[in-house]
PDB file of C-alpha atoms in Angstrom:
ATOM      1  CA  UNK T 204       8.353   5.846   3.684  1.00  0.00           C
ATOM      2  CA  UNK T 205       5.886   7.728   1.525  1.00  0.00           C
ATOM      3  CA  UNK T 206       7.061  10.273  -1.012  1.00  0.00           C
ATOM      4  CA  UNK T 207       4.766  13.013  -2.261  1.00  0.00           C
ATOM      5  CA  UNK T 208       4.055  13.417  -5.943  1.00  0.00           C
ATOM      6  CA  UNK T 209       5.085  17.054  -6.081  1.00  0.00           C
ATOM      7  CA  UNK T 210       7.452  19.379  -4.275  1.00  0.00           C
ATOM      8  CA  UNK T 211       6.020  21.277  -1.348  1.00  0.00           C
ATOM      9  CA  UNK T 212       6.451  22.347   2.251  1.00  0.00           C
ATOM     10  CA  UNK T 213       4.641  19.294   3.630  1.00  0.00           C
ATOM     11  CA  UNK T 214       7.317  18.441   6.191  1.00  0.00           C
ATOM     12  CA  UNK T 215       6.583  21.594   8.189  1.00  0.00           C
ATOM     13  CA  UNK T 216       5.660  20.600  11.748  1.00  0.00           C
ATOM     14  CA  UNK T 217       2.603  21.877  13.589  1.00  0.00           C
ATOM     15  CA  UNK T 218       3.018  22.773  17.240  1.00  0.00           C
ATOM     16  CA  UNK T 219       0.523  21.831  19.921  1.00  0.00           C
ATOM     17  CA  UNK T 220      -1.084  18.701  21.306  1.00  0.00           C
ATOM     18  CA  UNK T 221      -4.792  18.287  20.599  1.00  0.00           C
ATOM     19  CA  UNK T 222      -6.716  16.791  23.505  1.00  0.00           C
ATOM     20  CA  UNK T 223      -9.665  14.594  22.519  1.00  0.00           C
ATOM     21  CA  UNK T 224     -11.997  13.630  25.402  1.00  0.00           C
ATOM     22  CA  UNK T 225     -12.076   9.922  26.191  1.00  0.00           C
ATOM     23  CA  UNK T 226     -14.838   8.049  24.409  1.00  0.00           C
ATOM     24  CA  UNK T 227     -15.180  10.644  21.637  1.00  0.00           C
ATOM     25  CA  UNK T 228     -13.687  11.131  18.220  1.00  0.00           C
ATOM     26  CA  UNK T 229     -12.733  14.381  16.454  1.00  0.00           C
ATOM     27  CA  UNK T 230     -15.405  16.172  14.460  1.00  0.00           C
ATOM     28  CA  UNK T 231     -13.315  16.924  11.397  1.00  0.00           C
ATOM     29  CA  UNK T 232      -9.558  17.554  11.082  1.00  0.00           C
ATOM     30  CA  UNK T 233      -7.746  19.944  13.413  1.00  0.00           C
ATOM     31  CA  UNK T 234      -4.015  20.488  12.960  1.00  0.00           C
ATOM     32  CA  UNK T 235      -1.827  19.301  15.803  1.00  0.00           C
ATOM     33  CA  UNK T 236      -0.271  16.322  17.543  1.00  0.00           C
ATOM     34  CA  UNK T 237      -2.463  13.467  18.775  1.00  0.00           C
ATOM     35  CA  UNK T 238      -1.479  10.650  21.111  1.00  0.00           C
ATOM     36  CA  UNK T 239      -2.366   7.233  19.731  1.00  0.00           C
ATOM     37  CA  UNK T 240      -1.871   3.643  20.909  1.00  0.00           C
ATOM     38  CA  UNK T 241       1.493   3.213  19.169  1.00  0.00           C
ATOM     39  CA  UNK T 242       2.971   6.646  19.884  1.00  0.00           C
ATOM     40  CA  UNK T 243       1.797   9.892  18.337  1.00  0.00           C
ATOM     41  CA  UNK T 244       0.586  11.223  15.038  1.00  0.00           C
ATOM     42  CA  UNK T 245       0.555  14.717  13.605  1.00  0.00           C
ATOM     43  CA  UNK T 246      -2.105  16.197  11.370  1.00  0.00           C
ATOM     44  CA  UNK T 247      -0.730  18.965   9.138  1.00  0.00           C
ATOM     45  CA  UNK T 248      -2.703  21.248   6.826  1.00  0.00           C
ATOM     46  CA  UNK T 249      -1.278  20.925   3.309  1.00  0.00           C
ATOM     47  CA  UNK T 250       0.180  24.341   2.429  1.00  0.00           C
ATOM     48  CA  UNK T 251      -0.205  23.565  -1.285  1.00  0.00           C
ATOM     49  CA  UNK T 252      -3.850  22.471  -1.166  1.00  0.00           C
ATOM     50  CA  UNK T 253      -6.566  24.204   0.851  1.00  0.00           C
ATOM     51  CA  UNK T 254      -8.533  20.928   0.994  1.00  0.00           C
ATOM     52  CA  UNK T 255      -5.520  18.762   1.818  1.00  0.00           C
ATOM     53  CA  UNK T 256      -4.258  17.191   5.021  1.00  0.00           C
ATOM     54  CA  UNK T 257      -1.065  15.278   5.695  1.00  0.00           C
ATOM     55  CA  UNK T 258      -0.687  12.642   8.378  1.00  0.00           C
ATOM     56  CA  UNK T 259       2.612  11.800  10.057  1.00  0.00           C
ATOM     57  CA  UNK T 260       2.879   8.774  12.348  1.00  0.00           C
ATOM     58  CA  UNK T 261       5.733   8.842  14.852  1.00  0.00           C
ATOM     59  CA  UNK T 262       7.433  11.495  12.749  1.00  0.00           C
ATOM     60  CA  UNK T 263       7.208   9.601   9.443  1.00  0.00           C
ATOM     61  CA  UNK T 264       5.041  10.874   6.595  1.00  0.00           C
ATOM     62  CA  UNK T 265       2.198   8.396   6.169  1.00  0.00           C
ATOM     63  CA  UNK T 266      -0.802   9.703   4.228  1.00  0.00           C
ATOM     64  CA  UNK T 267      -2.450  12.537   2.372  1.00  0.00           C
ATOM     65  CA  UNK T 268      -6.182  13.245   2.077  1.00  0.00           C
ATOM     66  CA  UNK T 269      -7.967  15.737  -0.168  1.00  0.00           C
ATOM     67  CA  UNK T 270     -11.321  16.364   1.518  1.00  0.00           C
ATOM     68  CA  UNK T 271     -12.884  17.682  -1.685  1.00  0.00           C
ATOM     69  CA  UNK T 272     -11.675  14.965  -4.059  1.00  0.00           C
ATOM     70  CA  UNK T 273     -11.421  11.350  -2.867  1.00  0.00           C
ATOM     71  CA  UNK T 274     -10.015  10.289  -6.248  1.00  0.00           C
ATOM     72  CA  UNK T 275      -6.972  12.538  -5.814  1.00  0.00           C
ATOM     73  CA  UNK T 276      -3.841  10.719  -4.633  1.00  0.00           C
ATOM     74  CA  UNK T 277      -0.872  12.888  -3.707  1.00  0.00           C
ATOM     75  CA  UNK T 278       1.735  10.139  -3.206  1.00  0.00           C
ATOM     76  CA  UNK T 279       3.128   8.786  -6.454  1.00  0.00           C
ATOM     77  CA  UNK T 280       3.257   5.139  -5.357  1.00  0.00           C
ATOM     78  CA  UNK T 281      -0.470   5.258  -4.572  1.00  0.00           C
ATOM     79  CA  UNK T 282      -1.161   6.617  -8.050  1.00  0.00           C
ATOM     80  CA  UNK T 283       0.851   3.739  -9.490  1.00  0.00           C
ATOM     81  CA  UNK T 284      -1.192   1.216  -7.503  1.00  0.00           C
ATOM     82  CA  UNK T 285      -4.439   2.847  -8.604  1.00  0.00           C
ATOM     83  CA  UNK T 286      -3.324   2.756 -12.244  1.00  0.00           C
ATOM     84  CA  UNK T 287      -2.384  -0.927 -11.994  1.00  0.00           C
ATOM     85  CA  UNK T 288      -5.727  -1.840 -10.415  1.00  0.00           C
ATOM     86  CA  UNK T 289      -7.640   0.209 -13.007  1.00  0.00           C
ATOM     87  CA  UNK T 290      -5.754  -1.607 -15.759  1.00  0.00           C
ATOM     88  CA  UNK T 291      -6.915  -4.975 -14.447  1.00  0.00           C
ATOM     89  CA  UNK T 292     -10.410  -3.882 -13.384  1.00  0.00           C
ATOM     90  CA  UNK T 293     -11.548  -0.843 -15.431  1.00  0.00           C
ATOM     91  CA  UNK T 294     -13.756   1.293 -13.166  1.00  0.00           C
ATOM     92  CA  UNK T 295     -16.333   1.811 -15.932  1.00  0.00           C
ATOM     93  CA  UNK T 296     -17.234  -1.900 -15.689  1.00  0.00           C
ATOM     94  CA  UNK T 297     -18.267  -1.366 -12.027  1.00  0.00           C
ATOM     95  CA  UNK T 298     -16.602  -4.524 -10.716  1.00  0.00           C
ATOM     96  CA  UNK T 299     -17.587  -5.631  -7.222  1.00  0.00           C
ATOM     97  CA  UNK T 300     -14.042  -5.704  -5.936  1.00  0.00           C
ATOM     98  CA  UNK T 301     -13.274  -7.284  -2.594  1.00  0.00           C
ATOM     99  CA  UNK T 302     -10.190  -5.477  -1.338  1.00  0.00           C
ATOM    100  CA  UNK T 303      -8.022  -5.995   1.736  1.00  0.00           C
ATOM    101  CA  UNK T 304      -5.691  -3.162   2.759  1.00  0.00           C
ATOM    102  CA  UNK T 305      -2.922  -4.157   5.150  1.00  0.00           C
ATOM    103  CA  UNK T 306      -1.958  -0.868   6.756  1.00  0.00           C
ATOM    104  CA  UNK T 307      -4.451   1.920   7.262  1.00  0.00           C
ATOM    105  CA  UNK T 308      -2.996   5.350   7.936  1.00  0.00           C
ATOM    106  CA  UNK T 309      -5.573   7.859   6.714  1.00  0.00           C
ATOM    107  CA  UNK T 310      -7.243   5.219   4.460  1.00  0.00           C
ATOM    108  CA  UNK T 311      -6.304   7.266   1.381  1.00  0.00           C
ATOM    109  CA  UNK T 312      -6.190   4.266  -0.950  1.00  0.00           C
ATOM    110  CA  UNK T 313      -9.429   2.756   0.340  1.00  0.00           C
ATOM    111  CA  UNK T 314     -11.168   6.134   0.058  1.00  0.00           C
ATOM    112  CA  UNK T 315      -9.951   6.429  -3.546  1.00  0.00           C
ATOM    113  CA  UNK T 316     -11.217   2.957  -4.429  1.00  0.00           C
ATOM    114  CA  UNK T 317     -14.617   3.681  -2.901  1.00  0.00           C
ATOM    115  CA  UNK T 318     -14.959   6.639  -5.267  1.00  0.00           C
ATOM    116  CA  UNK T 319     -13.614   4.713  -8.271  1.00  0.00           C
ATOM    117  CA  UNK T 320     -15.463   1.448  -7.507  1.00  0.00           C
ATOM    118  CA  UNK T 321     -18.739   2.288  -5.715  1.00  0.00           C
ATOM    119  CA  UNK T 322     -19.710  -1.406  -5.471  1.00  0.00           C
ATOM    120  CA  UNK T 323     -16.446  -2.468  -3.841  1.00  0.00           C
ATOM    121  CA  UNK T 324     -16.321  -4.000  -0.369  1.00  0.00           C
ATOM    122  CA  UNK T 325     -13.146  -3.087   1.485  1.00  0.00           C
ATOM    123  CA  UNK T 326     -11.488  -3.961   4.775  1.00  0.00           C
ATOM    124  CA  UNK T 327      -8.613  -1.880   6.115  1.00  0.00           C
ATOM    125  CA  UNK T 328      -6.433  -3.526   8.765  1.00  0.00           C
ATOM    126  CA  UNK T 329      -4.936  -0.965  11.160  1.00  0.00           C
ATOM    127  CA  UNK T 330      -2.818  -1.883  14.162  1.00  0.00           C
ATOM    128  CA  UNK T 331      -3.573   1.307  16.089  1.00  0.00           C
ATOM    129  CA  UNK T 332      -7.170   1.436  17.363  1.00  0.00           C
ATOM    130  CA  UNK T 333      -6.975   5.043  18.525  1.00  0.00           C
ATOM    131  CA  UNK T 334      -5.627   6.152  15.157  1.00  0.00           C
ATOM    132  CA  UNK T 335      -8.497   4.335  13.435  1.00  0.00           C
ATOM    133  CA  UNK T 336     -10.997   6.250  15.603  1.00  0.00           C
ATOM    134  CA  UNK T 337      -9.352   9.559  14.785  1.00  0.00           C
ATOM    135  CA  UNK T 338      -9.246   8.856  11.040  1.00  0.00           C
ATOM    136  CA  UNK T 339     -12.970   8.053  11.025  1.00  0.00           C
ATOM    137  CA  UNK T 340     -13.663  11.373  12.768  1.00  0.00           C
ATOM    138  CA  UNK T 341     -11.302  13.469  10.668  1.00  0.00           C
ATOM    139  CA  UNK T 342     -12.155  12.319   7.171  1.00  0.00           C
ATOM    140  CA  UNK T 343     -15.796  11.103   7.101  1.00  0.00           C
ATOM    141  CA  UNK T 344     -14.894   7.760   5.547  1.00  0.00           C
ATOM    142  CA  UNK T 345     -17.483   5.485   3.915  1.00  0.00           C
ATOM    143  CA  UNK T 346     -19.340   3.340   6.428  1.00  0.00           C
ATOM    144  CA  UNK T 347     -19.480  -0.448   6.663  1.00  0.00           C
ATOM    145  CA  UNK T 348     -20.021  -2.656   4.746  1.00  0.00           C
ATOM    146  CA  UNK T 349     -18.455  -0.535   1.995  1.00  0.00           C
ATOM    147  CA  UNK T 350     -15.398   0.225   4.133  1.00  0.00           C
ATOM    148  CA  UNK T 351     -14.635  -1.459   7.420  1.00  0.00           C
ATOM    149  CA  UNK T 352     -11.590  -0.714   9.560  1.00  0.00           C
ATOM    150  CA  UNK T 353     -10.483  -3.801  11.454  1.00  0.00           C
ATOM    151  CA  UNK T 354      -8.098  -3.153  14.327  1.00  0.00           C
ATOM    152  CA  UNK T 355      -5.450  -5.824  14.506  1.00  0.00           C
ATOM    153  CA  UNK T 356      -2.026  -7.012  13.454  1.00  0.00           C
ATOM    154  CA  UNK T 357      -1.892  -7.471   9.675  1.00  0.00           C
ATOM    155  CA  UNK T 358      -0.460 -10.982   9.624  1.00  0.00           C
ATOM    156  CA  UNK T 359      -2.793 -12.338  12.271  1.00  0.00           C
ATOM    157  CA  UNK T 360      -5.804 -10.898  10.471  1.00  0.00           C
ATOM    158  CA  UNK T 361      -4.663 -12.282   7.113  1.00  0.00           C
ATOM    159  CA  UNK T 362      -4.143 -15.739   8.582  1.00  0.00           C
ATOM    160  CA  UNK T 363      -7.684 -15.679  10.005  1.00  0.00           C
ATOM    161  CA  UNK T 364      -9.447 -14.935   6.711  1.00  0.00           C
ATOM    162  CA  UNK T 365     -11.435 -17.441   4.665  1.00  0.00           C
ATOM    163  CA  UNK T 366      -9.706 -18.706   1.504  1.00  0.00           C
ATOM    164  CA  UNK T 367     -10.490 -17.088  -1.841  1.00  0.00           C
ATOM    165  CA  UNK T 368     -12.457 -14.179  -0.365  1.00  0.00           C
ATOM    166  CA  UNK T 369     -10.451 -11.219  -1.715  1.00  0.00           C
ATOM    167  CA  UNK T 370      -9.709 -10.047  -5.234  1.00  0.00           C
ATOM    168  CA  UNK T 371      -7.069  -7.531  -4.202  1.00  0.00           C
ATOM    169  CA  UNK T 372      -4.625  -7.384  -1.290  1.00  0.00           C
ATOM    170  CA  UNK T 373      -2.453  -4.308  -0.804  1.00  0.00           C
ATOM    171  CA  UNK T 374       0.424  -4.495   1.681  1.00  0.00           C
ATOM    172  CA  UNK T 375       1.418  -1.008   2.805  1.00  0.00           C
ATOM    173  CA  UNK T 376       2.692  -1.499   6.352  1.00  0.00           C
ATOM    174  CA  UNK T 377       5.784   0.222   7.678  1.00  0.00           C
ATOM    175  CA  UNK T 378       7.645   0.343  10.965  1.00  0.00           C
ATOM    176  CA  UNK T 379       9.965   3.246  10.271  1.00  0.00           C
ATOM    177  CA  UNK T 380      11.479   2.928   6.799  1.00  0.00           C
ATOM    178  CA  UNK T 381      10.736  -0.757   6.213  1.00  0.00           C
ATOM    179  CA  UNK T 382       7.901  -3.276   6.331  1.00  0.00           C
ATOM    180  CA  UNK T 383       7.978  -5.609   9.374  1.00  0.00           C
ATOM    181  CA  UNK T 384       9.746  -8.788   8.339  1.00  0.00           C
ATOM    182  CA  UNK T 385       6.818 -11.027   9.337  1.00  0.00           C
ATOM    183  CA  UNK T 386       4.844  -9.462   6.473  1.00  0.00           C
ATOM    184  CA  UNK T 387       7.558 -10.110   3.873  1.00  0.00           C
ATOM    185  CA  UNK T 388       8.243 -13.835   4.158  1.00  0.00           C
ATOM    186  CA  UNK T 389       7.322 -16.669   1.824  1.00  0.00           C
ATOM    187  CA  UNK T 390       5.026 -18.059   4.517  1.00  0.00           C
ATOM    188  CA  UNK T 391       3.137 -14.785   4.786  1.00  0.00           C
ATOM    189  CA  UNK T 392       2.872 -14.563   1.002  1.00  0.00           C
ATOM    190  CA  UNK T 393       1.365 -18.056   1.052  1.00  0.00           C
ATOM    191  CA  UNK T 394      -1.328 -16.832   3.462  1.00  0.00           C
ATOM    192  CA  UNK T 395      -2.064 -13.877   1.179  1.00  0.00           C
ATOM    193  CA  UNK T 396      -2.167 -16.206  -1.818  1.00  0.00           C
ATOM    194  CA  UNK T 397      -4.629 -18.490  -0.011  1.00  0.00           C
ATOM    195  CA  UNK T 398      -6.964 -15.561   0.711  1.00  0.00           C
ATOM    196  CA  UNK T 399      -6.931 -14.324  -2.895  1.00  0.00           C
ATOM    197  CA  UNK T 400      -9.623 -15.524  -5.282  1.00  0.00           C
ATOM    198  CA  UNK T 401      -8.562 -17.006  -8.643  1.00  0.00           C
ATOM    199  CA  UNK T 402      -7.138 -14.204 -10.737  1.00  0.00           C
ATOM    200  CA  UNK T 403      -6.515 -12.081  -7.653  1.00  0.00           C
ATOM    201  CA  UNK T 404      -3.786  -9.500  -7.317  1.00  0.00           C
ATOM    202  CA  UNK T 405      -1.239  -9.073  -4.506  1.00  0.00           C
ATOM    203  CA  UNK T 406       0.365  -5.607  -4.438  1.00  0.00           C
ATOM    204  CA  UNK T 407       3.044  -4.305  -2.071  1.00  0.00           C
ATOM    205  CA  UNK T 408       4.663  -0.957  -1.397  1.00  0.00           C
ATOM    206  CA  UNK T 409       8.334  -1.825  -0.973  1.00  0.00           C
ATOM    207  CA  UNK T 410      10.528   0.935   0.423  1.00  0.00           C
ATOM    208  CA  UNK T 411      14.283   0.809   0.122  1.00  0.00           C
ATOM    209  CA  UNK T 412      17.629   2.563   0.186  1.00  0.00           C
ATOM    210  CA  UNK T 413      19.830   2.930  -2.914  1.00  0.00           C
ATOM    211  CA  UNK T 414      21.498  -0.458  -2.354  1.00  0.00           C
ATOM    212  CA  UNK T 415      18.103  -2.089  -3.191  1.00  0.00           C
ATOM    213  CA  UNK T 416      18.830  -5.109  -0.957  1.00  0.00           C
ATOM    214  CA  UNK T 417      15.381  -4.990   0.604  1.00  0.00           C
ATOM    215  CA  UNK T 418      13.674  -4.563  -2.763  1.00  0.00           C
ATOM    216  CA  UNK T 419      15.563  -7.497  -4.288  1.00  0.00           C
ATOM    217  CA  UNK T 420      14.589  -9.766  -1.402  1.00  0.00           C
ATOM    218  CA  UNK T 421      10.977  -8.588  -1.582  1.00  0.00           C
ATOM    219  CA  UNK T 422      10.930  -9.274  -5.315  1.00  0.00           C
ATOM    220  CA  UNK T 423      12.583 -12.684  -4.899  1.00  0.00           C
ATOM    221  CA  UNK T 424      10.054 -13.756  -2.283  1.00  0.00           C
ATOM    222  CA  UNK T 425       7.052 -12.564  -4.286  1.00  0.00           C
ATOM    223  CA  UNK T 426       8.420 -14.236  -7.427  1.00  0.00           C
ATOM    224  CA  UNK T 427       8.831 -17.487  -5.502  1.00  0.00           C
ATOM    225  CA  UNK T 428       5.133 -17.347  -4.536  1.00  0.00           C
ATOM    226  CA  UNK T 429       3.417 -16.096  -7.694  1.00  0.00           C
ATOM    227  CA  UNK T 430       3.817 -17.217 -11.284  1.00  0.00           C
ATOM    228  CA  UNK T 431       3.651 -13.696 -12.675  1.00  0.00           C
ATOM    229  CA  UNK T 432       5.214 -10.533 -11.259  1.00  0.00           C
ATOM    230  CA  UNK T 433       5.614  -6.855 -12.038  1.00  0.00           C
ATOM    231  CA  UNK T 434       7.472  -3.842 -10.647  1.00  0.00           C
ATOM    232  CA  UNK T 435       6.492  -0.195 -11.111  1.00  0.00           C
ATOM    233  CA  UNK T 436       8.976   2.501 -10.079  1.00  0.00           C
ATOM    234  CA  UNK T 437      10.665   5.620 -11.349  1.00  0.00           C
ATOM    235  CA  UNK T 438      13.962   5.148 -13.241  1.00  0.00           C
ATOM    236  CA  UNK T 439      16.109   6.682 -10.498  1.00  0.00           C
ATOM    237  CA  UNK T 440      14.768   4.172  -7.981  1.00  0.00           C
ATOM    238  CA  UNK T 441      15.219   1.242 -10.365  1.00  0.00           C
ATOM    239  CA  UNK T 442      18.848   2.277 -10.873  1.00  0.00           C
ATOM    240  CA  UNK T 443      19.515   2.582  -7.129  1.00  0.00           C
ATOM    241  CA  UNK T 444      20.050   6.332  -7.158  1.00  0.00           C
ATOM    242  CA  UNK T 445      17.748   7.343  -4.285  1.00  0.00           C
ATOM    243  CA  UNK T 446      15.640   6.267  -1.359  1.00  0.00           C
ATOM    244  CA  UNK T 447      12.064   5.618  -2.344  1.00  0.00           C
ATOM    245  CA  UNK T 448       9.265   3.220  -3.131  1.00  0.00           C
ATOM    246  CA  UNK T 449       8.699   0.423  -5.595  1.00  0.00           C
ATOM    247  CA  UNK T 450       5.281  -1.042  -6.268  1.00  0.00           C
ATOM    248  CA  UNK T 451       5.530  -4.811  -6.706  1.00  0.00           C
ATOM    249  CA  UNK T 452       2.714  -7.125  -7.730  1.00  0.00           C
ATOM    250  CA  UNK T 453       2.169 -10.864  -7.951  1.00  0.00           C
ATOM    251  CA  UNK T 454      -0.562 -12.935  -9.545  1.00  0.00           C
ATOM    252  CA  UNK T 455      -1.193 -16.375 -10.985  1.00  0.00           C
ATOM    253  CA  UNK T 456      -2.548 -14.737 -14.148  1.00  0.00           C
ATOM    254  CA  UNK T 457      -0.366 -12.882 -16.666  1.00  0.00           C
ATOM    255  CA  UNK T 458      -0.460  -9.108 -16.361  1.00  0.00           C
ATOM    256  CA  UNK T 459      -0.639  -8.611 -20.089  1.00  0.00           C
ATOM    257  CA  UNK T 460       0.641  -5.615 -21.994  1.00  0.00           C
ATOM    258  CA  UNK T 461      -1.695  -2.666 -21.482  1.00  0.00           C
ATOM    259  CA  UNK T 462      -0.380   0.383 -23.390  1.00  0.00           C
ATOM    260  CA  UNK T 463      -2.787   2.630 -21.463  1.00  0.00           C
ATOM    261  CA  UNK T 464      -1.092   1.652 -18.197  1.00  0.00           C
ATOM    262  CA  UNK T 465       2.336   2.494 -19.576  1.00  0.00           C
ATOM    263  CA  UNK T 466       1.082   5.870 -20.843  1.00  0.00           C
ATOM    264  CA  UNK T 467      -0.585   6.655 -17.519  1.00  0.00           C
ATOM    265  CA  UNK T 468       2.562   5.865 -15.565  1.00  0.00           C
ATOM    266  CA  UNK T 469       4.810   7.871 -17.878  1.00  0.00           C
ATOM    267  CA  UNK T 470       2.448  10.838 -17.825  1.00  0.00           C
ATOM    268  CA  UNK T 471       2.458  11.318 -14.058  1.00  0.00           C
ATOM    269  CA  UNK T 472       4.216  13.998 -12.053  1.00  0.00           C
ATOM    270  CA  UNK T 473       6.885  11.366 -11.316  1.00  0.00           C
ATOM    271  CA  UNK T 474       7.116   9.251 -14.498  1.00  0.00           C
ATOM    272  CA  UNK T 475       7.383   5.525 -13.771  1.00  0.00           C
ATOM    273  CA  UNK T 476       8.489   2.486 -15.738  1.00  0.00           C
ATOM    274  CA  UNK T 477       7.140  -1.071 -15.706  1.00  0.00           C
ATOM    275  CA  UNK T 478       9.328  -4.137 -15.329  1.00  0.00           C
ATOM    276  CA  UNK T 479       7.734  -7.339 -16.572  1.00  0.00           C
ATOM    277  CA  UNK T 480       8.123 -10.781 -15.042  1.00  0.00           C
ATOM    278  CA  UNK T 481      11.411 -11.567 -16.762  1.00  0.00           C
ATOM    279  CA  UNK T 482      12.925  -8.264 -15.648  1.00  0.00           C
ATOM    280  CA  UNK T 483      11.696  -8.748 -12.079  1.00  0.00           C
ATOM    281  CA  UNK T 484      13.233 -12.201 -11.877  1.00  0.00           C
ATOM    282  CA  UNK T 485      16.504 -10.934 -13.330  1.00  0.00           C
ATOM    283  CA  UNK T 486      16.504  -8.107 -10.771  1.00  0.00           C
ATOM    284  CA  UNK T 487      15.869 -10.610  -7.940  1.00  0.00           C
ATOM    285  CA  UNK T 488      18.346 -13.248  -9.133  1.00  0.00           C
ATOM    286  CA  UNK T 489      20.552 -14.417  -6.260  1.00  0.00           C
ATOM    287  CA  UNK T 490      18.615 -12.510  -3.602  1.00  0.00           C
ATOM    288  CA  UNK T 491      17.521 -14.318  -0.461  1.00  0.00           C
ATOM    289  CA  UNK T 492      13.970 -15.622  -0.260  1.00  0.00           C
ATOM    290  CA  UNK T 493      12.753 -14.582   3.171  1.00  0.00           C
ATOM    291  CA  UNK T 494      11.404 -17.290   5.455  1.00  0.00           C
ATOM    292  CA  UNK T 495       9.761 -17.319   8.872  1.00  0.00           C
ATOM    293  CA  UNK T 496      12.395 -17.959  11.586  1.00  0.00           C
ATOM    294  CA  UNK T 497      10.720 -21.081  12.964  1.00  0.00           C
ATOM    295  CA  UNK T 498      10.490 -22.646   9.534  1.00  0.00           C
ATOM    296  CA  UNK T 499      13.684 -21.288   8.094  1.00  0.00           C
ATOM    297  CA  UNK T 500      15.285 -23.552   5.553  1.00  0.00           C
ATOM    298  CA  UNK T 501      18.762 -23.098   4.057  1.00  0.00           C
ATOM    299  CA  UNK T 502      18.788 -19.884   2.109  1.00  0.00           C
ATOM    300  CA  UNK T 503      17.512 -20.427  -1.419  1.00  0.00           C
ATOM    301  CA  UNK T 504      18.268 -18.027  -4.252  1.00  0.00           C
ATOM    302  CA  UNK T 505      15.393 -16.737  -6.321  1.00  0.00           C
ATOM    303  CA  UNK T 506      14.397 -18.660  -9.413  1.00  0.00           C
ATOM    304  CA  UNK T 507      15.576 -17.123 -12.640  1.00  0.00           C
ATOM    305  CA  UNK T 508      14.124 -17.221 -16.125  1.00  0.00           C
ATOM    306  CA  UNK T 509      16.178 -19.147 -18.630  1.00  0.00           C
TER     307      UNK T 509
END
């Protein structure tokens, strides 16, 4: 459910199916439709950027890549995530981040972090093995161990990981307009929490309609797992005036009050506001905390701040 950071003609479809011989991968991007394990994807040349490519998966806009500038992020929610991460780990300090990306697409976020944090070690979990092969061929991504693409289902992979081995987990998985429920429950959040090192950061891209029911439940479940929370979104989304994305984050350390982050978010092409922990919990008050079906308990409203 990605939204671009500027207006453009990016939804224009490209005719033609590109045939890639079995056992090979593309040698650079070629516009067209490609068959992948979970359906099809379409690679579209960005009409607003001669170095840009857009990736649709089963008809839904997924990713943007600028071949000339890995730091450039076209989708506003990705810029918000990057700003939040930079606020916690300033790139100039060259932290050796250990990042886990749940949801791959074109690996835009991982590619950005490799440029911003050259010492980072990243794993991208992508369900579609054929798509992962294509993305490696199209976009010349950093090689392992700097960036590994692990083919698998995001929850199963997360459950298999050793405790306290990641500093940053980003959940950006969609099936259509919403994240699969199995990746939104309290039990899944507990697995993510277990994998995070002390002081780690859990970040999600939460897509929703104007009624904000999904966002409230996402926020309630994250707030039930982590002591400190945050939401970044544009005012229209926060007020329930449009479809779009909210960036939500959870941690066991306070986020603090970084004026540079607020200025960065307000200065973007789509200005965004920050909600602190108290505002997040007020927003989520009364919303259902999602549970796994097999372990479902009576519905519990989100905790509120007194």
